[in-house]
CSV table of C-alpha atoms in Angstrom, one decimal:
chain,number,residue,atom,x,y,z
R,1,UNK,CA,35.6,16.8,-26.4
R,2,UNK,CA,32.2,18.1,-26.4
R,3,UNK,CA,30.7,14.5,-27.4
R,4,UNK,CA,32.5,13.4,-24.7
R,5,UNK,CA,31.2,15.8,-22.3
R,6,UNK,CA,27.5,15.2,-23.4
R,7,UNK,CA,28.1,11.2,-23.4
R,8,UNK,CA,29.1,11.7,-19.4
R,9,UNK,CA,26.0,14.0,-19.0
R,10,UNK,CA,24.0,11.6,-20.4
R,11,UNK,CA,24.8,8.8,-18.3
R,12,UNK,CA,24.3,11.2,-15.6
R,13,UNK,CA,20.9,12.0,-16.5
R,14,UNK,CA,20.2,8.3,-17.6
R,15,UNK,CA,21.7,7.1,-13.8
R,16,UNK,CA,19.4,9.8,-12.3
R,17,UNK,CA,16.6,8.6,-14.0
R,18,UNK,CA,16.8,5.0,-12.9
R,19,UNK,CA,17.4,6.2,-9.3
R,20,UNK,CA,14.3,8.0,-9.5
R,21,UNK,CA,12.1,5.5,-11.1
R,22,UNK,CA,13.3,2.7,-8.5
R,23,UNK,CA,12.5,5.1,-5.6
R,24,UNK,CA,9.0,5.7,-7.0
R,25,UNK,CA,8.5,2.2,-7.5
R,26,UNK,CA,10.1,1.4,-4.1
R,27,UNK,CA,7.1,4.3,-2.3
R,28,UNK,CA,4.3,2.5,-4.2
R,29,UNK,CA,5.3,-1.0,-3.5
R,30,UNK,CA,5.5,-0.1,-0.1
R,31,UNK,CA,2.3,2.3,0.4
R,32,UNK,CA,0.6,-0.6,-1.7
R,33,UNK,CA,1.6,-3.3,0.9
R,34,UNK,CA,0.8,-0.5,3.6
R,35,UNK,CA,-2.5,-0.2,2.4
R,36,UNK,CA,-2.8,-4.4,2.0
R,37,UNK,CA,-2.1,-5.0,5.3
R,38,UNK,CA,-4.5,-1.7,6.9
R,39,UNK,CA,-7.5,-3.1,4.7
R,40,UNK,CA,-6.7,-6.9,5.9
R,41,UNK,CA,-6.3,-5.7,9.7
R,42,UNK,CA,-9.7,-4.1,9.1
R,43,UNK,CA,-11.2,-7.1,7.8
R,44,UNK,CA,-10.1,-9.5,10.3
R,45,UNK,CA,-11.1,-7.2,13.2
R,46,UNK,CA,-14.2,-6.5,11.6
R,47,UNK,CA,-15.0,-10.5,11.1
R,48,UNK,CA,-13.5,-11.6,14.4
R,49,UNK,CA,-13.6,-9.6,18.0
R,50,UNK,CA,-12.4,-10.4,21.0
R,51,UNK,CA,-14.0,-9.3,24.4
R,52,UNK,CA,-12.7,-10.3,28.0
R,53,UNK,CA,-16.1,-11.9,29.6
R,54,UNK,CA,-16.4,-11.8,33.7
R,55,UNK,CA,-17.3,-15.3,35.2
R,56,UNK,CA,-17.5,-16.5,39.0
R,57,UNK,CA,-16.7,-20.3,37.8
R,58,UNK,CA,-13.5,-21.5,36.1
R,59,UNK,CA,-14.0,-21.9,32.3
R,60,UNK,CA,-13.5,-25.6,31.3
R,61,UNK,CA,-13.5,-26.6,34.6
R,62,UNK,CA,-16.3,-28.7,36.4
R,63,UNK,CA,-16.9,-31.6,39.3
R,64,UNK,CA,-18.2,-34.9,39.2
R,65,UNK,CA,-21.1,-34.4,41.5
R,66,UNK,CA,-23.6,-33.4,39.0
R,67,UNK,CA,-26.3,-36.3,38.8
R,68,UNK,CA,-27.4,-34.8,35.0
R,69,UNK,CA,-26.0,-33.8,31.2
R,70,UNK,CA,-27.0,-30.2,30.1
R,71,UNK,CA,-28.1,-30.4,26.4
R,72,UNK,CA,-28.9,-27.4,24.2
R,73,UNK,CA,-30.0,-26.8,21.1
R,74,UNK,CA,-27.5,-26.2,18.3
R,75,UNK,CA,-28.9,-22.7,17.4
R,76,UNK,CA,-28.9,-21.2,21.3
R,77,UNK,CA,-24.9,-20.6,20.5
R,78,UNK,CA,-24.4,-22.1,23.7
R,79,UNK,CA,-21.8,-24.2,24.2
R,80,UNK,CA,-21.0,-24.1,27.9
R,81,UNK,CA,-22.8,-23.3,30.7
R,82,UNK,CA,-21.8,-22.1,34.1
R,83,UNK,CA,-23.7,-23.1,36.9
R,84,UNK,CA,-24.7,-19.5,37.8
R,85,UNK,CA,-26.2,-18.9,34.7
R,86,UNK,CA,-28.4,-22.5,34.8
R,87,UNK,CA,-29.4,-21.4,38.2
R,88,UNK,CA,-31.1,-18.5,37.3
R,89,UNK,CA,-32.6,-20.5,34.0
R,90,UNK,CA,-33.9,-22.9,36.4
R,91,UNK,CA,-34.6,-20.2,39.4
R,92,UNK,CA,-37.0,-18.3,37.0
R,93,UNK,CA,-34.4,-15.1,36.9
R,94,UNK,CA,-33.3,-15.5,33.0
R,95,UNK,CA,-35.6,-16.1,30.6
R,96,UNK,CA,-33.6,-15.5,27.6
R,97,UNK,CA,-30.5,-15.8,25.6
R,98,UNK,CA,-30.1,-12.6,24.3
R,99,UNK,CA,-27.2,-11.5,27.2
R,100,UNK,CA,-25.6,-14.7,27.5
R,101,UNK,CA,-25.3,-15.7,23.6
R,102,UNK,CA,-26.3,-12.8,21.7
R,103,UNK,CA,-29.1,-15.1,20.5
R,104,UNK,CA,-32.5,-14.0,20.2
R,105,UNK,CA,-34.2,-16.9,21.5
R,106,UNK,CA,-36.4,-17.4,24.6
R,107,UNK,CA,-35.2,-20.2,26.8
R,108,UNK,CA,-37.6,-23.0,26.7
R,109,UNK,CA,-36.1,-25.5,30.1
R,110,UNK,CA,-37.0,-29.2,30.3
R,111,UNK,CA,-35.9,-32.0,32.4
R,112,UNK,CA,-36.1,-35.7,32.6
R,113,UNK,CA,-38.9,-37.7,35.1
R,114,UNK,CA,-37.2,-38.3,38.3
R,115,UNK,CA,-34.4,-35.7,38.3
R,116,UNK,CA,-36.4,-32.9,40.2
R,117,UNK,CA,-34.8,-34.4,43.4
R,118,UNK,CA,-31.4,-33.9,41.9
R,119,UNK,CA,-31.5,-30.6,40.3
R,120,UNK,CA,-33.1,-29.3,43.6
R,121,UNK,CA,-30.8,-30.0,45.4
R,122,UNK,CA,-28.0,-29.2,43.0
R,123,UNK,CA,-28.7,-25.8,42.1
R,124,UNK,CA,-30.7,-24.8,45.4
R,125,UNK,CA,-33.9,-24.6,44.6
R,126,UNK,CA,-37.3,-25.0,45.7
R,127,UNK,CA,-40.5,-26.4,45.0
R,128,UNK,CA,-41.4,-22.5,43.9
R,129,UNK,CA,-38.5,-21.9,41.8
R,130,UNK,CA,-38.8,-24.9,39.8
R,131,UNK,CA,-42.6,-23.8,39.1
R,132,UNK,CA,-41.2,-20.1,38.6
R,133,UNK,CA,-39.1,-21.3,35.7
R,134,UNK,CA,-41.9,-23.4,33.9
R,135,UNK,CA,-39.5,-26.2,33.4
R,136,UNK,CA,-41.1,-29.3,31.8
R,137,UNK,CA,-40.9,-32.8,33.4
R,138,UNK,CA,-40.5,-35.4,30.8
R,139,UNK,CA,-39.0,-38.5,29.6
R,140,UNK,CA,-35.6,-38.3,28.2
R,141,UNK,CA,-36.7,-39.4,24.7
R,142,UNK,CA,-39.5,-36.5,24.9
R,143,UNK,CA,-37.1,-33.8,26.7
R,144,UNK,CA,-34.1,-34.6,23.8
R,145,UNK,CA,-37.8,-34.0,21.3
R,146,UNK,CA,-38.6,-30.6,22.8
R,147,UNK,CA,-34.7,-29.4,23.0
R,148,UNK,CA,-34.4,-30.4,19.2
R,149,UNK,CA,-37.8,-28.5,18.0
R,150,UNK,CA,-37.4,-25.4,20.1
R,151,UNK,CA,-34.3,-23.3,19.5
R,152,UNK,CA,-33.5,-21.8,23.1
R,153,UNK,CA,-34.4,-25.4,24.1
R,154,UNK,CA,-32.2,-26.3,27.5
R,155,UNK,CA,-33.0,-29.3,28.8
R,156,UNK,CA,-31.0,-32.1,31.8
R,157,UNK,CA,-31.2,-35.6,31.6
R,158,UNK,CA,-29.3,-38.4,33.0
R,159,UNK,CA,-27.7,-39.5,29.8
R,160,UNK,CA,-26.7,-38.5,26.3
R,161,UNK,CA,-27.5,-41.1,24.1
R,162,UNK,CA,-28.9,-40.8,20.7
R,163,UNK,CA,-28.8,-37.3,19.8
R,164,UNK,CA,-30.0,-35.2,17.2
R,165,UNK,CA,-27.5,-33.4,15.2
R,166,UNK,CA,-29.3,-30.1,16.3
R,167,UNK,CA,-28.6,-30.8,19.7
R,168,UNK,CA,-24.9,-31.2,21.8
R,169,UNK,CA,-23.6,-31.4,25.5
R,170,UNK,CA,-22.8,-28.9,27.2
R,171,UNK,CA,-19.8,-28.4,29.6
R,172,UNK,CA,-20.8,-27.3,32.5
R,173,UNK,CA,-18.5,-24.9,34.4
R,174,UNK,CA,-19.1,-25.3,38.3
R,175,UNK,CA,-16.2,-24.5,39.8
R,176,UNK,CA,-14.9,-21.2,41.6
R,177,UNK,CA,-11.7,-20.1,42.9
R,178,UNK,CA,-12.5,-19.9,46.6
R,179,UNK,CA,-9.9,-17.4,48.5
R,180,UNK,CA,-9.5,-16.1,52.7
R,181,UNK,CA,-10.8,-13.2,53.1
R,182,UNK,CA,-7.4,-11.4,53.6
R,183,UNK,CA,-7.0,-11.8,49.9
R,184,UNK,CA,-10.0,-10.1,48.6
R,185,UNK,CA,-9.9,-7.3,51.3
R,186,UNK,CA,-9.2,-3.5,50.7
R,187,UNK,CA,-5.9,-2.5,51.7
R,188,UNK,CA,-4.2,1.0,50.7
R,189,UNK,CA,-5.5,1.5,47.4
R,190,UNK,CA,-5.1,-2.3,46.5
R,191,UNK,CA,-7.9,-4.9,46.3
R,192,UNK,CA,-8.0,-8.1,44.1
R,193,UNK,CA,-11.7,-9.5,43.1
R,194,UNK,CA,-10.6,-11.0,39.7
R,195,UNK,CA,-7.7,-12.8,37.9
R,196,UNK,CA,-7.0,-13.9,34.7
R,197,UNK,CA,-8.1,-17.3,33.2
R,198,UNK,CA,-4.6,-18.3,32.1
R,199,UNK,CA,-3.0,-17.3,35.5
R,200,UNK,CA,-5.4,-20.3,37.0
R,201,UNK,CA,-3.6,-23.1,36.5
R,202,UNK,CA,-0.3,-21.6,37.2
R,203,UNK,CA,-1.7,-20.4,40.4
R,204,UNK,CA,-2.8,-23.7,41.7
R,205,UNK,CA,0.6,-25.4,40.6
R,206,UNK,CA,2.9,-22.8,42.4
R,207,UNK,CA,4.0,-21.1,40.2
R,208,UNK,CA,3.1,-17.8,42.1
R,209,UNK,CA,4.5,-17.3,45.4
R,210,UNK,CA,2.9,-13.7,46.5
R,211,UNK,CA,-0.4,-12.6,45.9
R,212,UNK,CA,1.2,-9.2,45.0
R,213,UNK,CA,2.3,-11.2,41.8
R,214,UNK,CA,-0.9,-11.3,40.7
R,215,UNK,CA,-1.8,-7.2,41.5
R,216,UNK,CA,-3.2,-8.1,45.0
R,217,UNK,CA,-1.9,-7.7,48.4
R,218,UNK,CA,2.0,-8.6,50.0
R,219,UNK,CA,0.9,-11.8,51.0
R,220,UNK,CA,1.9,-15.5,50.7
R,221,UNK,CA,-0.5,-18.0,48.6
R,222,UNK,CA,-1.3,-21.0,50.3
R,223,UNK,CA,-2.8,-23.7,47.7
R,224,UNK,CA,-5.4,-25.5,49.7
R,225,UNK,CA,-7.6,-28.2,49.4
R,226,UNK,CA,-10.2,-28.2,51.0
R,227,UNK,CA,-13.0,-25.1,52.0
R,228,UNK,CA,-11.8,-25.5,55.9
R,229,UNK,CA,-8.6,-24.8,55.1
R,230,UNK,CA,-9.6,-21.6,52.8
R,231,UNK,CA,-11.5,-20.2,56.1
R,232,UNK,CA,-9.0,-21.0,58.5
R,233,UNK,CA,-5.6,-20.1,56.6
R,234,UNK,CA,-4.6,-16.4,55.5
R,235,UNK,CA,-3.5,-16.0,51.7
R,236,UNK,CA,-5.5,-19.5,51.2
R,237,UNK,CA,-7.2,-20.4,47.7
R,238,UNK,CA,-8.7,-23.7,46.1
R,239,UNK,CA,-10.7,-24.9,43.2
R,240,UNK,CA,-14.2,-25.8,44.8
R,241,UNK,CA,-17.5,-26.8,43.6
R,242,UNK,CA,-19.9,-23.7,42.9
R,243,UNK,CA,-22.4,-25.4,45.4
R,244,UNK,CA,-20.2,-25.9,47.6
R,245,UNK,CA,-18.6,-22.4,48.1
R,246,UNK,CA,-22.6,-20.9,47.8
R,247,UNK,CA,-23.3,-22.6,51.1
R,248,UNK,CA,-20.4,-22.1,53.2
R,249,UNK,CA,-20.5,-18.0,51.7
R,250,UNK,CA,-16.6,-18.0,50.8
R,251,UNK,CA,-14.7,-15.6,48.8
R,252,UNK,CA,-14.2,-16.3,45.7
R,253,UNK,CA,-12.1,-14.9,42.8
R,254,UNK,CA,-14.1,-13.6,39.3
R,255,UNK,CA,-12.4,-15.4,36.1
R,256,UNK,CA,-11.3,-13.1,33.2
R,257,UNK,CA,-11.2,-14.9,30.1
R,258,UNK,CA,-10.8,-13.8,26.2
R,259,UNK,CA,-13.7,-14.7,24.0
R,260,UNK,CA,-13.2,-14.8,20.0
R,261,UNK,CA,-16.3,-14.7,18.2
R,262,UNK,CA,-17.1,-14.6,14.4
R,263,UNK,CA,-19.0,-11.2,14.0
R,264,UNK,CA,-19.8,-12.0,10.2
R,265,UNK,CA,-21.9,-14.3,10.1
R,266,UNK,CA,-25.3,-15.6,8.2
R,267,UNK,CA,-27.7,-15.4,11.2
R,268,UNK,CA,-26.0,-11.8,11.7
R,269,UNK,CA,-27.0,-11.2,8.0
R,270,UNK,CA,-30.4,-13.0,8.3
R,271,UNK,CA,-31.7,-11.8,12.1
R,272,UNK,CA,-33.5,-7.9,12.7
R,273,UNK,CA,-31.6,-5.7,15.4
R,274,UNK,CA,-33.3,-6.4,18.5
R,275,UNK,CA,-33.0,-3.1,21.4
R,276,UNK,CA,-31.5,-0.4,18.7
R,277,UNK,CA,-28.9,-2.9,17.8
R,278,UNK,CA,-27.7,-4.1,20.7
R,279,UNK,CA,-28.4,-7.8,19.7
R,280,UNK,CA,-29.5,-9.6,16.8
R,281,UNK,CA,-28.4,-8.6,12.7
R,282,UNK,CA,-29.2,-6.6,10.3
R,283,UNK,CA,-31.4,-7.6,8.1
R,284,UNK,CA,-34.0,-4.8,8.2
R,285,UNK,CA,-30.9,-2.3,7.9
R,286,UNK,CA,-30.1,-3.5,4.8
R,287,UNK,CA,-33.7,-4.3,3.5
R,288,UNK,CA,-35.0,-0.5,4.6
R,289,UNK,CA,-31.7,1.3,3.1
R,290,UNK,CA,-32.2,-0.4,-0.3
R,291,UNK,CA,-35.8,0.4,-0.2
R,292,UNK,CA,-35.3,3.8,0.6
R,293,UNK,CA,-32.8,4.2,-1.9
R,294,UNK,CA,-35.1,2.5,-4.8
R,295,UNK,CA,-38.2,5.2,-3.8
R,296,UNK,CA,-36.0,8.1,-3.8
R,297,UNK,CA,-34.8,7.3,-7.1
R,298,UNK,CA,-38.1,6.4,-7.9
R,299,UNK,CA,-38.6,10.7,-7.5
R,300,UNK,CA,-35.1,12.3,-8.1
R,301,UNK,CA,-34.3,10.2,-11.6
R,302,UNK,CA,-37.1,11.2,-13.8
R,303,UNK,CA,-36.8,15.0,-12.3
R,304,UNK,CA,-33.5,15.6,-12.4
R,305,UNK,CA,-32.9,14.3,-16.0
R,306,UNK,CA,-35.8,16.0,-17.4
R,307,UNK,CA,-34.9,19.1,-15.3
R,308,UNK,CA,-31.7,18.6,-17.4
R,309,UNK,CA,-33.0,17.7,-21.0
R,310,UNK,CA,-34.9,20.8,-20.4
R,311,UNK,CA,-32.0,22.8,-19.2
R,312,UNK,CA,-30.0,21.7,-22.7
R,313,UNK,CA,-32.5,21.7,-25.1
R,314,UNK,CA,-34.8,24.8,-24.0
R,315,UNK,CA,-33.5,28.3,-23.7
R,316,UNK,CA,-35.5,30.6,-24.6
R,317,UNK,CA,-34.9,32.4,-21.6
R,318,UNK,CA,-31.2,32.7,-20.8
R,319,UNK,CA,-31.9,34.3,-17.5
R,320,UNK,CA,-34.3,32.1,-15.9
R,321,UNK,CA,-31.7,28.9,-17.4
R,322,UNK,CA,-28.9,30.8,-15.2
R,323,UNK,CA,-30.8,31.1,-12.1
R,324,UNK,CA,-31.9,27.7,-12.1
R,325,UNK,CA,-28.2,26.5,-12.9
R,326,UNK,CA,-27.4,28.8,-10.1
R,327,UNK,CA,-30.0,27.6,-7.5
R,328,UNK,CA,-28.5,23.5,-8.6
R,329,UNK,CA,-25.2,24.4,-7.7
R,330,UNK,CA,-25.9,26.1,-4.6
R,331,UNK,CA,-27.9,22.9,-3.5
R,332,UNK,CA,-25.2,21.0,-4.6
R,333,UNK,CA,-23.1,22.5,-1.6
R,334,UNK,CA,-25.3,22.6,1.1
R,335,UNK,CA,-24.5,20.0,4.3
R,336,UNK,CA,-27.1,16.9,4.8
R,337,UNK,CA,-27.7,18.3,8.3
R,338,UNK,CA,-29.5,20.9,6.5
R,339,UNK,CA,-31.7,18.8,4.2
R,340,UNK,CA,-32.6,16.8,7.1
R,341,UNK,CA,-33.9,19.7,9.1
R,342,UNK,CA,-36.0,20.6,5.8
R,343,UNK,CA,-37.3,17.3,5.9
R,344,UNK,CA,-38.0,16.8,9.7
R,345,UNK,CA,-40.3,20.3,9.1
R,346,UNK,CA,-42.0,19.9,5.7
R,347,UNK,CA,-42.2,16.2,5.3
R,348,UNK,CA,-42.4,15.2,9.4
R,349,UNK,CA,-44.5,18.0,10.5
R,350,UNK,CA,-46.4,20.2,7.4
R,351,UNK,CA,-47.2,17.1,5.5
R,352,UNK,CA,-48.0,15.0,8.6
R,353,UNK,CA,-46.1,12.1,7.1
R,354,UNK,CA,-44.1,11.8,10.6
R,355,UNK,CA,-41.1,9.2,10.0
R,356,UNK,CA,-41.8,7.4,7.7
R,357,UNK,CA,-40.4,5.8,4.2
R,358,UNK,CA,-41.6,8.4,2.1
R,359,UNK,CA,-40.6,11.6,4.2
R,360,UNK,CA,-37.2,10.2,4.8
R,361,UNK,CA,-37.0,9.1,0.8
R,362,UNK,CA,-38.2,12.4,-0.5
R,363,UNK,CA,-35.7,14.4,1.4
R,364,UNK,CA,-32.8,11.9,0.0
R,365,UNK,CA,-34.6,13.1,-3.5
R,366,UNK,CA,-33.8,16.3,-2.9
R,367,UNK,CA,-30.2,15.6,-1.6
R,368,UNK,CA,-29.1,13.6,-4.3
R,369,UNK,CA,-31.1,15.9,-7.2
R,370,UNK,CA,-27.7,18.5,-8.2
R,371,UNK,CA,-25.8,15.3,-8.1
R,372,UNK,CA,-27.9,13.8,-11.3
R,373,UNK,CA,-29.1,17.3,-12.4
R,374,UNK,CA,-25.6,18.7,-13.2
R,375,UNK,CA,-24.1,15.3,-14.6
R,376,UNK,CA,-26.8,14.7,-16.9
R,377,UNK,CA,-26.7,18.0,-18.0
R,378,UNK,CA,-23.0,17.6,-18.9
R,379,UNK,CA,-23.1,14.6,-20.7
R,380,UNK,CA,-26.4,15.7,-22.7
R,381,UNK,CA,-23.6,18.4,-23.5
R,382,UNK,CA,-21.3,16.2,-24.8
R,383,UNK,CA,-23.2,14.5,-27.1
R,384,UNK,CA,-22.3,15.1,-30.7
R,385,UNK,CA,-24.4,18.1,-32.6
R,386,UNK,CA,-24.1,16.1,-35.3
R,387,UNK,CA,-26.6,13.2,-33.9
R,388,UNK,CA,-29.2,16.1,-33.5
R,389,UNK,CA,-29.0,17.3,-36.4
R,390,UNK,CA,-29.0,14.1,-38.4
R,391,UNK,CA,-32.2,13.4,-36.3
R,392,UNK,CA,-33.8,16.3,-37.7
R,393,UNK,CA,-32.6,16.4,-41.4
R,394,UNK,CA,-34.5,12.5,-41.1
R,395,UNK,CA,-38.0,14.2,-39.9
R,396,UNK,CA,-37.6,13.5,-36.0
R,397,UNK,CA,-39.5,15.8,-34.0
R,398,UNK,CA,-38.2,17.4,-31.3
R,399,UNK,CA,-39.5,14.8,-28.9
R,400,UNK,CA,-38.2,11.9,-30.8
R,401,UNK,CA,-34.8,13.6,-31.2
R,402,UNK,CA,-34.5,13.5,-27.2
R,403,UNK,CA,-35.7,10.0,-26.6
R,404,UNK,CA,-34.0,7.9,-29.4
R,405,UNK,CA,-31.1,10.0,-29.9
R,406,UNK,CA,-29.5,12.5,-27.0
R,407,UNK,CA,-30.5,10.2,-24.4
R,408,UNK,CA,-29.6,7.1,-25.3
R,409,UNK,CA,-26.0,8.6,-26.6
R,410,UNK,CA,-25.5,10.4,-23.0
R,411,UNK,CA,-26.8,7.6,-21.2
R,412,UNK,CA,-23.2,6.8,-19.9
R,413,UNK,CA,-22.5,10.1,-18.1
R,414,UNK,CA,-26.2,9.8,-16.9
R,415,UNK,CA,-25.9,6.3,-15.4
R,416,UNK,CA,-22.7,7.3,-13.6
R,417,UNK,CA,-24.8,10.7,-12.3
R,418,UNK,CA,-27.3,8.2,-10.7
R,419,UNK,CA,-24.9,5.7,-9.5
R,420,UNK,CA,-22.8,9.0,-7.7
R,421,UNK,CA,-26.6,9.5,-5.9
R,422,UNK,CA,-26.7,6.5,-5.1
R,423,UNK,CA,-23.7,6.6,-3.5
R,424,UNK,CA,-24.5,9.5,-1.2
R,425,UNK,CA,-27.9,8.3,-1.0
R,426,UNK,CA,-26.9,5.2,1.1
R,427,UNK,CA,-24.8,7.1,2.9
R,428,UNK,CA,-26.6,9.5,3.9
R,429,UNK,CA,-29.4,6.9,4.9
R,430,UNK,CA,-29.3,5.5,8.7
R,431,UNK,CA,-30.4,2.4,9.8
């Protein structure tokens, strides 16, 4: 009866014990996966963004009226063109790529003998803004020459033959959604002055009915073709040339469209922050925070094991040892804030050394000296009395004994010490 009843509680115990494992497993396989897919997200966001750029011209979308081909170099990151943005290249408004590519490159314009005429009168311009620009007249085998060599090179010509591989076409988007007035105008609280890039097409096929579809007013849409007919008709819109709607001062629609761009890439590695970041890479980030780290090693390594040796091997005075140990720990705990104010008054203005490498590295030295103080000290600790005293039954001095022997057998703990400072040295460190 009794090994009955302590075979069923057994099996009790033995089912409750399965249950429990299989849940634990169950929590870790699914806070693992959790964790997967939060680190992946991360990644991918942090590799890829997507922003929503503002255009007046239609994305893809250009006329036939042209006269020229817009070529670029391969390393402007251009690789269309809207015919705003090449009027104020050619206009002498825009000299560089930084806004429109993130490229820190200034625009070097060219275009072929015997196309002045054309781009003139294509993008507006005059005789002044032509010279404004310092656009280069040349031949089309010269022009393709100076795109190829310079890389913000932009340069027109009447055909695309022959190209380097540094050098492509460029699509240029010159046309606008031109809309009545009654469609852009401020009524109530409601006003529409932009629409989304994929709502285009479906626009101009009818597939909206109501401008109030597309967050505007309670009007009809009236798909047009011609610029007339946008001026004379009341809920009217059509695709026109850019040109075109410029000189007969229509309405037109700003284009919202979704940009993916790789964020992580080898240029963003290679290239310096240009204007606090705002463009270029980050190159000298990485270069100054390893070389700030490397100096302030360079102080706190040989201090703060030596500061430890001594600590461990000398105490012939137990009260200035405690102290010290005391003063390690409480540095241990104090914020960076703190240690940066000591350094922006003894380093930046006492020692004159303003902002510099060495004022910022010594006041990392003094940051990240408990960190290597206290571990060295503990794994000098740990070393074996034996080793010592075997040192010292052989005829080591006292010197010899710390340099061949305790050091080298607690240089573990002491390499993980340094590599815990240079952990909080780097991040501690700011661009």
């Amino acid at each position: 009866m009794i090994g009955s009843t302590l075979t069923k509680f057994e099996m009790r115990r033995r089912r409750s014990d399965t249950v429990a494992v299989a849940l634990i497993k169950i929590w870790a396989i699914t806070a693992i996966v959790i964790l997967i897919v939060i680190i992946g997200y991360i990644m991918f966001k942090g590799m890829v963004s997507q922003s929503l750029q503002e255009s007046q011209s239609i994305p893809k979308l250009s006329t036939t009226d042209q006269g020229f081909v817009v070529i670029a170099n391969k390393k402007s990151g251009l690789r269309s063109m809207s015919y705003d943005v090449l009027r104020q290249f050619y206009d002498g408004r825009s000299f560089s790529l930084r806004k429109i590519s993130q490229v820190n490159e200034d625009v070097k314009l060219y275009f072929e003998t015997g196309l002045k005429s054309s781009v003139s009168e294509y993008l507006l311009l005059d005789e002044k803004s032509l010279q404004r620009s310092e656009a280069l007249e040349a031949s089309t085998s010269d022009v393709v020459a100076y795109v190829s060599a310079n890389a913000g090179g932009i340069g027109l010509v009447s055909e695309a033959i022959d190209l380097p591989n540094n050098v492509i076409v460029l699509q240029l988007d010159d046309v606008v959604l031109a809309v009545h007035p009654s469609v852009t105008e401020l009524l109530g609280n409601i006003k529409l002055s932009k629409i989304a890039q994929e709502n285009v097409e479906p626009l101009l096929e009818g597939a909206f009915s109501n401008w109030k579809d597309l967050q505007g007013q309670d009007l009809e849409i009236v798909v047009v073709n011609s610029l007339q007919q946008v001026k004379q008709t009341p809920g009217a819109v059509a695709p026109v040339g850019f040109r075109d709607a410029y000189l007969e001062d229509v309405q037109t629609l700003q284009i919202l469209s979704s940009q993916t761009k790789k964020n992580f890439t080898f240029r963003y590695i290679w290239e310096k922050p240009i204007e606090m970041g705002k463009y270029g890479g980050i190159s000298t980030i990485i270069g100054n925070t390893l070389l700030m780290v490397f100096v302030t090693l360079l102080f706190s390594v040989p201090l703060g094991v030596g500061s430890a040796v001594f600590m461990v091997e000398f105490r012939a005075n137990k009260r200035l040892l405690s102290i010290a140990r005391t003063g390690v720990d409480l540095l241990a705990g104090v914020p960076s804030i703190i240690f940066g104010l000591f350094g922006l008054l003894v380093f930046v203005q006492l020692a004159g050394w303003s902002f510099s490498l060495l004022s910022g590295s010594m006041t990392l030295a003094l940051m990240v000296l408990p960190t290597i103080i206290r571990t060295s000290e503990e794994a000098l600790l740990s070393v074996s009395p034996s080793l010592k005293e075997a040192s010292v039954a052989l005829g080591a001095t006292k010197w010899e004994t710390i340099m061949k022997v305790l050091l080298p057998a607690a240089s573990p703990g002491i390499v993980t010490g340094i590599i815990l400072a240079i952990g909080r040295a780097v991040g501690e460190t700011a661009p």
